[in-house]
Short mmCIF file of C-alpha atoms in Angstrom, two decimals:
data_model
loop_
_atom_site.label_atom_id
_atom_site.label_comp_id
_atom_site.label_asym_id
_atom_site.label_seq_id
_atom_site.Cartn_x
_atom_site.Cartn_y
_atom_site.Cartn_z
CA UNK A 1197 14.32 5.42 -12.80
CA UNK A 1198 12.80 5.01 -15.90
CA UNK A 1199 9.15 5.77 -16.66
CA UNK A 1200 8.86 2.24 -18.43
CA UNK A 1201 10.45 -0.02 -15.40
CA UNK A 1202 7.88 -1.92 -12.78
CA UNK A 1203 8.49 -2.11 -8.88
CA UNK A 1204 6.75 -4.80 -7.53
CA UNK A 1205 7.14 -5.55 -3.86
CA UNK A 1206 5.84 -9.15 -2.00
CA UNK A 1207 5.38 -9.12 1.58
CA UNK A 1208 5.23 -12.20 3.45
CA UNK A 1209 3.62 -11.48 6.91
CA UNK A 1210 4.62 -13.14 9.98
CA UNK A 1211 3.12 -14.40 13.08
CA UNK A 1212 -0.82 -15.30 13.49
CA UNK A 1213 -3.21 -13.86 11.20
CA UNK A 1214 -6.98 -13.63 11.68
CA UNK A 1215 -9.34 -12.83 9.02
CA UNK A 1216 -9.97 -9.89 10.28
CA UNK A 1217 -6.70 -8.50 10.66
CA UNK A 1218 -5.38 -9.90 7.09
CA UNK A 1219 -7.93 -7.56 5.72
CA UNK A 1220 -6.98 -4.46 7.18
CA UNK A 1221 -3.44 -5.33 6.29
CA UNK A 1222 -4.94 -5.09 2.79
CA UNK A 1223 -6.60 -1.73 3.50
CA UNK A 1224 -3.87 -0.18 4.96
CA UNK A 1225 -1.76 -0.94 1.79
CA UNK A 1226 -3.87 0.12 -0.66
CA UNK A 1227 -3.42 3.60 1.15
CA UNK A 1228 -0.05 3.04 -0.54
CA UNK A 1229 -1.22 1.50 -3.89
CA UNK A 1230 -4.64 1.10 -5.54
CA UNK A 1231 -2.54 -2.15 -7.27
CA UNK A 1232 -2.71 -4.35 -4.18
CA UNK A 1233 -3.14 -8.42 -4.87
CA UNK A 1234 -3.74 -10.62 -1.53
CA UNK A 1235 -2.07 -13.80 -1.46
CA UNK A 1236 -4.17 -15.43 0.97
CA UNK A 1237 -3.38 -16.76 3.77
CA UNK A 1238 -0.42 -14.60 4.62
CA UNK A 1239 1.11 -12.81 1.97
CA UNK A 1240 0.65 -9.65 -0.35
CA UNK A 1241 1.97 -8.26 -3.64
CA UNK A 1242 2.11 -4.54 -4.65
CA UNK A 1243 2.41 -2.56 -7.86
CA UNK A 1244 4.86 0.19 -6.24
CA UNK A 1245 5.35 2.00 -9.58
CA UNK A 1246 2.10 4.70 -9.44
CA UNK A 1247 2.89 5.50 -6.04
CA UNK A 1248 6.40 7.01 -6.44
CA UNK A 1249 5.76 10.28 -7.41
CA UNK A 1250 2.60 10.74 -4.56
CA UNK A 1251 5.63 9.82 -1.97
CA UNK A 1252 8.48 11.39 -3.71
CA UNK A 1253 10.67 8.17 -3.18
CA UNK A 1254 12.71 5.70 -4.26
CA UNK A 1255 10.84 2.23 -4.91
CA UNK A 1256 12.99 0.21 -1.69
CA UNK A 1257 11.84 3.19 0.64
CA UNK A 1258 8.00 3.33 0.03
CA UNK A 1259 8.26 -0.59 0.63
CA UNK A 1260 9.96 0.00 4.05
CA UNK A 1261 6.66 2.73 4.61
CA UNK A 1262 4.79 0.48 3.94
CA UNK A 1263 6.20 -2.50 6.54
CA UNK A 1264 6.93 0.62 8.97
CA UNK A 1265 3.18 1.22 8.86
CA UNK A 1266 2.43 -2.55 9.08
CA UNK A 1267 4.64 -2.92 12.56
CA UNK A 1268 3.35 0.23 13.96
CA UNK A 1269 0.26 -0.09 13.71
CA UNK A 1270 -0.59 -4.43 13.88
CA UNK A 1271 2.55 -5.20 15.40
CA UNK A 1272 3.36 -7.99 12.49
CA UNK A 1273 6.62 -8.41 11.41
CA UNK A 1274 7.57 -9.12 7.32
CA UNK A 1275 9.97 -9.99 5.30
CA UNK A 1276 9.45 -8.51 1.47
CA UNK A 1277 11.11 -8.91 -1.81
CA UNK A 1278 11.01 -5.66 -4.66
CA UNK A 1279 11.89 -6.95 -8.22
CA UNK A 1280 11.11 -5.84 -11.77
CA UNK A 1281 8.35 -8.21 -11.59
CA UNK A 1282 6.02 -10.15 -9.56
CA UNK A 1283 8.15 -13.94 -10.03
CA UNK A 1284 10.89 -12.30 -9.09
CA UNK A 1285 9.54 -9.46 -6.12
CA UNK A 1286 8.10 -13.56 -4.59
CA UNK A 1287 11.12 -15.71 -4.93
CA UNK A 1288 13.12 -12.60 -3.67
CA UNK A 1289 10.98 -12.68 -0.81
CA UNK A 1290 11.18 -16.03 -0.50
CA UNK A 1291 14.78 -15.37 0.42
CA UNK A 1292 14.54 -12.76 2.95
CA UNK A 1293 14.93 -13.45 6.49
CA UNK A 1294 12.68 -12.19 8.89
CA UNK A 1295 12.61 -8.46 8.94
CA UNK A 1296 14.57 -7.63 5.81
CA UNK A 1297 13.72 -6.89 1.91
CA UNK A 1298 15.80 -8.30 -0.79
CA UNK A 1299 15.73 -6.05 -3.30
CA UNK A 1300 16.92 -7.41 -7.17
CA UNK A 1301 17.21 -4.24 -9.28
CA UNK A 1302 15.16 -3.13 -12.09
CA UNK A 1303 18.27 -2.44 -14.22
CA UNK A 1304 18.79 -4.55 -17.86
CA UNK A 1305 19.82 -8.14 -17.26
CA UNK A 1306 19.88 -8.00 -13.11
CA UNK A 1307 16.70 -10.20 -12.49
CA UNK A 1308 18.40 -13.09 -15.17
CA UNK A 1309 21.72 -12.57 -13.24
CA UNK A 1310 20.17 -12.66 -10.11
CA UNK A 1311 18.95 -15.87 -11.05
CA UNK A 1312 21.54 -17.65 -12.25
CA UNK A 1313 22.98 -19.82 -9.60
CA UNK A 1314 19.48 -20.36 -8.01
CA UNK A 1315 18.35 -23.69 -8.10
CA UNK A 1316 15.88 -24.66 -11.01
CA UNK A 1317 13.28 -25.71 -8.32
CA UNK A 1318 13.50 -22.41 -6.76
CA UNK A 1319 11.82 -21.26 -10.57
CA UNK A 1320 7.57 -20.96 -10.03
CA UNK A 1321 6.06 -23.97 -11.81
CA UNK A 1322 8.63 -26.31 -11.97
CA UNK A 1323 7.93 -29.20 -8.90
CA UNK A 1324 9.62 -31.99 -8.25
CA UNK A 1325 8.90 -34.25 -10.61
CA UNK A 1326 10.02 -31.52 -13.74
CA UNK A 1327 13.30 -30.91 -11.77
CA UNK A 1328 14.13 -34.46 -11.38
CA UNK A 1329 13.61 -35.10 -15.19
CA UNK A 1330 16.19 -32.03 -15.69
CA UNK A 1331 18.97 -33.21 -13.35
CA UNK A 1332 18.93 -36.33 -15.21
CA UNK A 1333 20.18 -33.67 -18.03
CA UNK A 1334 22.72 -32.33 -15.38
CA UNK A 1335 20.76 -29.09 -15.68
CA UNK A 1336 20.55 -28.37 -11.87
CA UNK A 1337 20.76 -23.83 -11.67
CA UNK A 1338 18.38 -21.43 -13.74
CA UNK A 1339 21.45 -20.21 -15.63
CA UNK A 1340 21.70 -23.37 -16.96
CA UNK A 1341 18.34 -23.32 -18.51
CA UNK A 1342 18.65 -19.83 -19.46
CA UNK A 1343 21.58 -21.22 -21.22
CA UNK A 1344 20.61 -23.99 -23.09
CA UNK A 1345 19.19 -23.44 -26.88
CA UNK A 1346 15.40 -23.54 -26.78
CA UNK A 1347 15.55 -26.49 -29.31
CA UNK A 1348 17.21 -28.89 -26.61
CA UNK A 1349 15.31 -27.37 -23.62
CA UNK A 1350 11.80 -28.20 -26.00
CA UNK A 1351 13.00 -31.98 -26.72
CA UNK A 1352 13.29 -32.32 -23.13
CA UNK A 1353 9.68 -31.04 -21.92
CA UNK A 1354 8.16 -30.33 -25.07
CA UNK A 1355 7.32 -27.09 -26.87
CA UNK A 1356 4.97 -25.16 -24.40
CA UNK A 1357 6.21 -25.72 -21.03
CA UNK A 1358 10.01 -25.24 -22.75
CA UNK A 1359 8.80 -21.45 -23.90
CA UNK A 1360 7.56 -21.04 -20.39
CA UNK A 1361 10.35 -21.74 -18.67
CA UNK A 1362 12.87 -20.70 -20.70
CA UNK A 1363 10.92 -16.85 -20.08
CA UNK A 1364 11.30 -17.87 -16.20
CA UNK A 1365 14.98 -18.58 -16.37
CA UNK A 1366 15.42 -15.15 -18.08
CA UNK A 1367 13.42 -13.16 -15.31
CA UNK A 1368 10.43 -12.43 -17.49
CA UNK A 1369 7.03 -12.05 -16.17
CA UNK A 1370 4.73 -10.06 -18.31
CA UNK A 1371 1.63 -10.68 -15.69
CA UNK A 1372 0.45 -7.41 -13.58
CA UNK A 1373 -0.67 -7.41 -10.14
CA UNK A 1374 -4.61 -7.12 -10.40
CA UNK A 1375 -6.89 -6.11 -7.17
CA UNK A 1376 -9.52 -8.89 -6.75
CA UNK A 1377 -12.01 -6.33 -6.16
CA UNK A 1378 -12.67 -2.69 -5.20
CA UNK A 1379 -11.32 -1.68 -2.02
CA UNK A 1380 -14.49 -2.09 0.61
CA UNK A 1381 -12.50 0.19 3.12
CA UNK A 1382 -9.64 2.78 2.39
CA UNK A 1383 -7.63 3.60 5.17
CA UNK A 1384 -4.91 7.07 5.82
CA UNK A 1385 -2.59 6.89 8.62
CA UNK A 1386 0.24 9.00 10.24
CA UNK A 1387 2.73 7.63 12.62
CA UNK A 1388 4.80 9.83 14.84
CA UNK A 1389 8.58 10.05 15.20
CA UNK A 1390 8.17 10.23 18.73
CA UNK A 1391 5.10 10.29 21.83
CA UNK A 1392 2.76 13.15 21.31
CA UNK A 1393 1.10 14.91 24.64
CA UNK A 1394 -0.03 17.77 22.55
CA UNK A 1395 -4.26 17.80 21.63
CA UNK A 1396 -3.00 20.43 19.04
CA UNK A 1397 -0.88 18.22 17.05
CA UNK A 1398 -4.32 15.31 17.91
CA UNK A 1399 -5.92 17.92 16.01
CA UNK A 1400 -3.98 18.79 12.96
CA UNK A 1401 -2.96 14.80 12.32
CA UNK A 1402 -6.52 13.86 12.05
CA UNK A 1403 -7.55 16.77 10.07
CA UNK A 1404 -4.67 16.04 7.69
CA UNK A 1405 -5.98 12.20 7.68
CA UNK A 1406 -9.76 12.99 6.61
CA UNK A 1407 -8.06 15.81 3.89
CA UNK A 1408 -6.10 12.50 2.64
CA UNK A 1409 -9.34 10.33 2.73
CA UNK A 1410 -11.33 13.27 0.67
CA UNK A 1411 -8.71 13.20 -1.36
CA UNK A 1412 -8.37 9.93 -2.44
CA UNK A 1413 -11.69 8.87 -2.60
CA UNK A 1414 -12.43 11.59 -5.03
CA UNK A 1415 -9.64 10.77 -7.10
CA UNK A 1416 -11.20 7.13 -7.64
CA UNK A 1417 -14.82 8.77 -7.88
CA UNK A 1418 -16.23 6.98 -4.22
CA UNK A 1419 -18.21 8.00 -1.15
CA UNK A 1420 -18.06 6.90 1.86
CA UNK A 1421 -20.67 6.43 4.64
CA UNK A 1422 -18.86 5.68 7.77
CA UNK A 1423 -15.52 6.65 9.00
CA UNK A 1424 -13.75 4.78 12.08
CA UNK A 1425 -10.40 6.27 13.91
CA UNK A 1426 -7.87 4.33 15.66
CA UNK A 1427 -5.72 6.16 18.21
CA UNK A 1428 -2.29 3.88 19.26
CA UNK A 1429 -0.87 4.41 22.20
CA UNK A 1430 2.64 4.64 23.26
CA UNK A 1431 2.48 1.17 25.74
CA UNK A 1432 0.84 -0.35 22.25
CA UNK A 1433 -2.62 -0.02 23.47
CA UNK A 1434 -5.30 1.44 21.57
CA UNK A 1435 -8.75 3.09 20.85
CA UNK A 1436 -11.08 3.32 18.88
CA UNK A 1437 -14.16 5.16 17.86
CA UNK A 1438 -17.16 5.00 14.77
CA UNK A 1439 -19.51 7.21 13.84
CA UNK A 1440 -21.93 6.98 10.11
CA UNK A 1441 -21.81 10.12 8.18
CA UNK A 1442 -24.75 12.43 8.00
CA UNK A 1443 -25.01 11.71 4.33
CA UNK A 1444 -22.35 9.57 1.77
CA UNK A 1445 -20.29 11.96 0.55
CA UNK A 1446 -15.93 12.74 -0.30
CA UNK A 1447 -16.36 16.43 0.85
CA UNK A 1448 -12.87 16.74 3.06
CA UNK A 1449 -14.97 19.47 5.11
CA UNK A 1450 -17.66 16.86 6.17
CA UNK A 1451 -15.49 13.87 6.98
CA UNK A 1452 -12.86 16.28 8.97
CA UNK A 1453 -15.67 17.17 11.30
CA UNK A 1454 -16.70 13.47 11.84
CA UNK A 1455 -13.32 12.87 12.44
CA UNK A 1456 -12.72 15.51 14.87
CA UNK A 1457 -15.57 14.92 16.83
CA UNK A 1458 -14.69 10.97 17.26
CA UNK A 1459 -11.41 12.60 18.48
CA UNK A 1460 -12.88 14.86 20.85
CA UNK A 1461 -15.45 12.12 22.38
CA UNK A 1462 -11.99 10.11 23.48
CA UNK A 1463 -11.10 12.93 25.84
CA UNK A 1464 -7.28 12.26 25.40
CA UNK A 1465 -5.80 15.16 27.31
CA UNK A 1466 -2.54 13.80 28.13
CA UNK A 1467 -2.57 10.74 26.10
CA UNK A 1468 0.86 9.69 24.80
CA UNK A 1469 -0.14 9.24 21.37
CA UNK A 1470 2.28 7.37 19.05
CA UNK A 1471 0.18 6.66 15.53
CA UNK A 1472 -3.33 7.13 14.75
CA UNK A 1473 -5.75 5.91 11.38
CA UNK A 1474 -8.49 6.61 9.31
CA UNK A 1475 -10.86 4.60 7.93
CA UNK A 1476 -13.45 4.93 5.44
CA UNK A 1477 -16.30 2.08 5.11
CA UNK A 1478 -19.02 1.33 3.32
CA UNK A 1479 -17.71 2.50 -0.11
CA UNK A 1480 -19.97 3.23 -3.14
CA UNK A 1481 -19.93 5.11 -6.41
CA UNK A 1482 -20.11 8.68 -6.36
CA UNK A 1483 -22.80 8.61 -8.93
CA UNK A 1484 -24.99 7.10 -6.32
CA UNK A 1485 -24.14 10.09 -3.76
CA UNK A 1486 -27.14 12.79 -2.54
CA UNK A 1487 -26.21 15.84 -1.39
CA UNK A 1488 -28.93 17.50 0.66
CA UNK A 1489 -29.31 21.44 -0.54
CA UNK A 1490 -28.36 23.85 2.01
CA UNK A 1491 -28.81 26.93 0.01
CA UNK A 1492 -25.82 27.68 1.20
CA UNK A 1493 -23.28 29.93 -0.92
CA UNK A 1494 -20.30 29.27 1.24
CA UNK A 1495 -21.19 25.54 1.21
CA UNK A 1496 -21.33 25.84 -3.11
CA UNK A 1497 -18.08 27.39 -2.56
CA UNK A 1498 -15.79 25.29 -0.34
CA UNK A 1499 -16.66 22.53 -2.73
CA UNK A 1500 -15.99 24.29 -6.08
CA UNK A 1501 -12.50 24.92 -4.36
CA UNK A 1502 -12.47 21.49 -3.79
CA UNK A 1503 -12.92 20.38 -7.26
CA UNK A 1504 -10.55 23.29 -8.25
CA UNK A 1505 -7.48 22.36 -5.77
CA UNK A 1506 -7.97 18.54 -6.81
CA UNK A 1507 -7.58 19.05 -10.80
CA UNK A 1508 -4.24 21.22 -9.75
CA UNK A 1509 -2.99 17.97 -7.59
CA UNK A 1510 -4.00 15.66 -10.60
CA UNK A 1511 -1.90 18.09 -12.91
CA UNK A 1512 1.10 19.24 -10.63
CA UNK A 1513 1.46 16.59 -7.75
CA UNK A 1514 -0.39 15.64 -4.81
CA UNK A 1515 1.74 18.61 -2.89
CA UNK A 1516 0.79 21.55 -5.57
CA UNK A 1517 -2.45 22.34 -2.69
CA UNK A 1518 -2.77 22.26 0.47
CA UNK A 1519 -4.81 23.79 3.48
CA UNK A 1520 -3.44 26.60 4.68
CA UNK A 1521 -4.07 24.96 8.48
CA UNK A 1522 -1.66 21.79 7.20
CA UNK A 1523 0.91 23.70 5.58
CA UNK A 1524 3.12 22.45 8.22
CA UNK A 1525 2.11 19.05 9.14
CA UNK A 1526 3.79 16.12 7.93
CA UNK A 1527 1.03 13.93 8.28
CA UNK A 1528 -0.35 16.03 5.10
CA UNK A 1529 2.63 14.90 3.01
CA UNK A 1530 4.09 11.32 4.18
CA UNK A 1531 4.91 9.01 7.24
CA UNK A 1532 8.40 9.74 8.87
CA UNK A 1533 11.18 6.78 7.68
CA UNK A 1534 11.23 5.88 11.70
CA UNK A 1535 8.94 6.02 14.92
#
């Protein structure tokens, strides 16, 4: 891969969407992404590229993570597209079936030859009354246009709309996928390769969830003042718990034991556990965080090590630290390819 190429994914979800459940769609991605653009009413585009060296993957399998998490935890199915750039990732997915990705590679040339015997309508921006004026012209596929000398192409639909297309025929698409906003929520989640009985392994998943939360909410320089835990069941049931923090903060320690104690108060015991998530609400800036003086040395020190551990991450990779207690756990490193 080279460190100039894009990956940009579009996911079209399927099935009934409310509100509600769009947006945590959008949360749960930007656990993948920060680069997350919603396409209301029922699609999503992605900016895969920042997140392939956190996951340690290729572009096509952190898009299939990211519809794995999707299914497992909302039950909605999608179909995606993953292109060089974000015409291409959307009339890819405009191709896929139900289920499946298209994926046009980032190599030199393969988004114009991917293009070529596609209709011109298929092209974003041309309608129906721009590809009826080009069939009279017998120019009916984007190789066609991508063919023709810009001279003829501009006598036919004048100067501006002829540079614009002519870039679309080619596969170029210089326009990055932009947030709308900052993320309100931000949301970790693990799901399980198979049932879970254990409270051990209830344990060290949603310790390694609230480590992941710390993490990335220091990383973009937020607190958070609420957390809320899903548990998902193996019959596809679920629950769920929420509890306000005793004070804002992106102190792992502090939201682990919030966490852990919205665990505890579900008394799973023998619970067949298939997938649980984090969430973090009611972001804000850390610069408008308190932190109430304990006098506490060990306190001073847990977070110094903090700070310490998450410059190492920024400099060596998001696996260069971890807690000794997670050393193990994959829900500390990535979600398994397959429940």
């Amino acid at each position: 891969m080279s460190t100039t190429d894009r990956y940009i994914a579009h996911l079209h979800l399927h099935g009934r969407l409310t509100e509600d459940r769009y947006e945590e769609v959008l949360d749960l991605l930007a656990g993948i992404t920060p680069k997350v653009a919603a396409i209301p009413p029922n699609a999503v585009q992605l900016d895969l590229t920042g997140a392939l060296r956190y996951f340690d993957r290729e572009p096509y399998e952190v898009l299939q993570l990211a519809r794995l998490r999707i299914a497992a935890l909302y039950g909605i199915d999608t179909s995606a597209g993953l292109g060089p750039n974000r015409m291409i990732a959307a009339m890819a997915a405009a191709t896929a079936p139900p289920g499946r990705t298209v994926h046009v590679s980032s190599r030199p040339d393969a988004a114009a030859q991917w293009l070529r015997l596609r209709p011109v309508a298929a092209l974003p921006g041309v309608g129906k009354a721009t590809a009826t004026t080009l069939a009279r012209y017998g120019l009916h596929t984007i190789g066609q246009i991508a063919d023709l000398p810009p001279a003829t192409l501009q006598r036919i639909l004048g100067a501006g709309p002829a540079r614009a297309l002519a870039d679309r025929a080619c596969g170029i698409d210089i326009n990055p996928v932009t947030p709308h906003a900052h993320a309100e929520r931000l949301t970790a989640d693990h799901i399980l390769e198979r049932d879970c009985l254990d409270p051990r392994q209830h344990h060290a998943a949603v310790l390694a969830l609230a480590e992941q939360i710390g993490i990335r909410l220091r990383d973009d320089h937020r607190i958070t003042s609420a957390l809320t835990l899903t548990v998902r069941y193996a019959d596809r049931s679920h629950s769920t718990r929420s509890r306000r923090l005793p004070e804002p903060t992106a102190h792992s320690p502090a939201l682990a034991a919030t966490a852990l104690g919205m665990l505890n108060s579900l008394g799973l015991q023998r619970a067949r556990v298939r997938a649980y998530a984090l969430r973090a609400e009611q972001l804000d800036d850390e610069d408008t965080a308190y932190h109430q003086m304990l006098l506490d040395p060990a306190d001073e020190r847990a977070r110094a090590a903090e700070a310490a551990a998450d410059r190492a991450r920024r400099r060596f990779g998001h696996d260069a630290v971890k807690p000794g207690t997670l050393a193990n756990h994959p829900a500390h490193a990535t979600t398994p390819d397959r429940p």
